[in-house]
C-alpha cells in the first residue's frame, strides 16, 4: 500500500460505516423520538369521583372518611365534622367576617423591630460588632420613636 495522500474507496466506506453512520443514527433516533413525543395523544376523558358515584354518595364518602379519621384521634377531622356535618346535611360555608379595626390603646408607641433590625444591619455594615450595634440601637430606640432606619442611623452616627 502506497501513501498517495488520497483515500481509496474501500477506506472511505469503512470510515463511513464505522464512525459516521453511528453518529448519524444516534441523532436521527433522537429526532424521531422528539417528533413522536410532540404528537399529542388522544385526550382521555377525566371522570371525577363525584361524577362517577353521584353527589350524595361522594358527600357521604367524605363524611365517612372524616368520621373514621376523627375516631382515630385526628382533631382536625373532629373539628371539620362538628362544623360541617352536625346540624346540617350539606356543606354551607360560613360567611367571612369583616376584620376588626384596630383601636389605639394607651400603650406608648415603640420603634418597630424591623426598623431596629435594619439599623443593626447598617451598623454592622459600617464595621461595628453586632452586639455593640444592638446595644447602641436599643438605647436610642427606647428613648424616641423612629419610623425608619435612616433617621435612627443618623442619630447613632451623630451621637458617636
Short mmCIF file of C-alpha atoms in Angstrom, two decimals:
data_model
loop_
_atom_site.label_atom_id
_atom_site.label_comp_id
_atom_site.label_asym_id
_atom_site.label_seq_id
_atom_site.Cartn_x
_atom_site.Cartn_y
_atom_site.Cartn_z
CA UNK A 1 0.00 0.00 0.00
CA UNK A 2 1.48 3.22 -1.11
CA UNK A 3 0.67 6.58 0.52
CA UNK A 4 -0.55 8.85 -2.22
CA UNK A 5 -2.27 11.36 0.08
CA UNK A 6 -5.74 10.34 -1.03
CA UNK A 7 -8.23 7.84 0.29
CA UNK A 8 -9.24 4.88 -1.72
CA UNK A 9 -12.90 3.96 -1.86
CA UNK A 10 -12.61 0.94 0.46
CA UNK A 11 -11.18 3.05 3.31
CA UNK A 12 -13.81 5.76 2.83
CA UNK A 13 -16.65 3.24 3.00
CA UNK A 14 -15.14 1.61 6.10
CA UNK A 15 -14.72 5.04 7.78
CA UNK A 16 -18.34 5.96 6.98
CA UNK A 17 -19.72 2.67 8.31
CA UNK A 18 -17.67 2.63 11.50
CA UNK A 19 -17.50 6.29 12.52
CA UNK A 20 -20.04 8.48 10.77
CA UNK A 21 -23.11 6.22 10.49
CA UNK A 22 -23.49 5.51 14.28
CA UNK A 23 -23.41 9.24 14.99
CA UNK A 24 -25.99 9.93 12.29
CA UNK A 25 -28.21 7.11 13.55
CA UNK A 26 -27.99 8.43 17.12
CA UNK A 27 -29.17 11.90 16.12
CA UNK A 28 -31.82 10.50 13.77
CA UNK A 29 -33.21 8.38 16.60
CA UNK A 30 -33.29 11.35 18.97
CA UNK A 31 -35.06 13.46 16.33
CA UNK A 32 -37.68 10.77 15.71
CA UNK A 33 -38.23 10.34 19.45
CA UNK A 34 -38.75 14.10 19.82
CA UNK A 35 -41.23 14.18 16.93
CA UNK A 36 -43.19 11.21 18.26
CA UNK A 37 -43.38 12.71 21.76
CA UNK A 38 -44.59 16.02 20.34
CA UNK A 39 -47.65 14.39 18.78
CA UNK A 40 -50.45 14.69 21.36
CA UNK A 41 -52.18 11.51 22.40
CA UNK A 42 -55.92 11.26 22.24
CA UNK A 43 -57.24 13.09 25.29
CA UNK A 44 -58.73 10.79 27.85
CA UNK A 45 -61.93 11.98 29.37
CA UNK A 46 -61.46 12.53 33.08
CA UNK A 47 -64.29 11.43 35.28
CA UNK A 48 -64.31 12.87 38.74
CA UNK A 49 -65.32 10.89 41.79
CA UNK A 50 -68.45 13.00 42.11
CA UNK A 51 -69.49 12.26 38.52
CA UNK A 52 -68.79 8.54 38.91
CA UNK A 53 -70.81 7.91 42.08
CA UNK A 54 -73.08 10.92 42.35
CA UNK A 55 -73.00 13.97 44.58
CA UNK A 56 -74.83 12.43 47.55
CA UNK A 57 -72.62 9.34 47.59
CA UNK A 58 -69.48 11.47 47.28
CA UNK A 59 -70.56 13.66 50.21
CA UNK A 60 -71.31 10.56 52.26
CA UNK A 61 -67.89 9.09 51.42
CA UNK A 62 -66.20 12.30 52.58
CA UNK A 63 -68.18 12.26 55.84
CA UNK A 64 -67.39 8.57 56.43
CA UNK A 65 -63.66 9.10 55.87
CA UNK A 66 -63.66 12.13 58.14
CA UNK A 67 -65.55 10.23 60.84
CA UNK A 68 -63.01 7.41 60.62
CA UNK A 69 -60.13 9.91 60.99
CA UNK A 70 -61.88 11.58 63.93
CA UNK A 71 -62.33 8.23 65.68
CA UNK A 72 -58.61 7.58 65.19
CA UNK A 73 -57.83 10.85 67.01
CA UNK A 74 -57.40 13.43 64.26
CA UNK A 75 -58.53 16.69 65.90
CA UNK A 76 -58.84 18.47 62.54
CA UNK A 77 -61.28 15.83 61.32
CA UNK A 78 -63.25 16.18 64.56
CA UNK A 79 -63.44 19.96 64.11
CA UNK A 80 -64.47 19.61 60.48
CA UNK A 81 -67.21 17.13 61.37
CA UNK A 82 -68.50 19.39 64.10
CA UNK A 83 -68.52 22.41 61.82
CA UNK A 84 -69.88 20.84 58.62
CA UNK A 85 -71.89 17.73 59.46
CA UNK A 86 -73.74 18.07 62.73
CA UNK A 87 -76.91 20.05 62.33
CA UNK A 88 -76.68 20.25 58.53
CA UNK A 89 -76.62 17.60 55.84
CA UNK A 90 -74.83 19.69 53.23
CA UNK A 91 -71.78 21.86 53.37
CA UNK A 92 -72.61 25.51 53.94
CA UNK A 93 -69.57 27.73 54.33
CA UNK A 94 -69.74 30.41 56.98
CA UNK A 95 -69.65 33.98 55.69
CA UNK A 96 -66.35 35.70 56.28
CA UNK A 97 -66.47 38.30 58.97
CA UNK A 98 -65.03 41.74 58.40
CA UNK A 99 -61.70 42.34 60.08
CA UNK A 100 -61.97 44.34 63.24
CA UNK A 101 -60.47 47.78 63.09
CA UNK A 102 -57.53 48.30 65.36
CA UNK A 103 -58.21 50.67 68.17
CA UNK A 104 -55.41 52.69 69.64
CA UNK A 105 -54.57 51.62 73.11
CA UNK A 106 -52.97 53.61 75.84
CA UNK A 107 -49.66 51.88 75.22
CA UNK A 108 -46.74 54.03 74.21
CA UNK A 109 -45.66 53.64 70.63
CA UNK A 110 -42.30 51.98 70.19
CA UNK A 111 -39.90 51.67 67.29
CA UNK A 112 -40.76 48.66 65.17
CA UNK A 113 -38.45 45.63 65.33
CA UNK A 114 -37.97 45.80 61.55
CA UNK A 115 -36.54 49.33 61.81
CA UNK A 116 -34.26 48.21 64.65
CA UNK A 117 -33.04 45.18 62.67
CA UNK A 118 -32.35 47.29 59.57
CA UNK A 119 -30.36 49.77 61.65
CA UNK A 120 -28.33 46.96 63.26
CA UNK A 121 -27.52 45.56 59.82
CA UNK A 122 -26.50 49.03 58.71
CA UNK A 123 -24.11 49.47 61.65
CA UNK A 124 -22.63 46.02 61.12
CA UNK A 125 -22.03 47.02 57.51
CA UNK A 126 -20.17 50.09 58.77
CA UNK A 127 -17.85 47.87 60.83
CA UNK A 128 -19.49 47.69 64.27
CA UNK A 129 -19.71 44.37 66.09
CA UNK A 130 -23.26 43.03 66.13
CA UNK A 131 -23.57 43.08 69.93
CA UNK A 132 -22.28 46.65 70.13
CA UNK A 133 -24.59 47.78 67.32
CA UNK A 134 -27.58 46.17 69.05
CA UNK A 135 -26.73 47.86 72.37
CA UNK A 136 -26.42 51.32 70.76
CA UNK A 137 -29.59 50.93 68.66
CA UNK A 138 -31.69 49.65 71.56
CA UNK A 139 -30.54 52.51 73.78
CA UNK A 140 -31.66 55.09 71.20
CA UNK A 141 -34.85 53.24 70.16
CA UNK A 142 -36.16 53.23 73.74
CA UNK A 143 -35.80 56.99 74.10
CA UNK A 144 -37.50 58.03 70.86
CA UNK A 145 -39.94 56.64 68.27
CA UNK A 146 -38.25 56.05 64.91
CA UNK A 147 -40.34 55.42 61.80
CA UNK A 148 -37.42 54.40 59.55
CA UNK A 149 -33.91 53.10 59.97
CA UNK A 150 -32.21 56.00 58.15
CA UNK A 151 -33.16 58.52 60.86
CA UNK A 152 -32.09 56.06 63.55
CA UNK A 153 -28.71 55.53 61.87
CA UNK A 154 -28.18 59.31 61.53
CA UNK A 155 -28.86 59.72 65.27
CA UNK A 156 -26.43 56.88 66.07
CA UNK A 157 -23.69 58.44 63.95
CA UNK A 158 -24.28 61.92 65.34
CA UNK A 159 -24.17 60.63 68.94
CA UNK A 160 -20.86 58.80 68.48
#
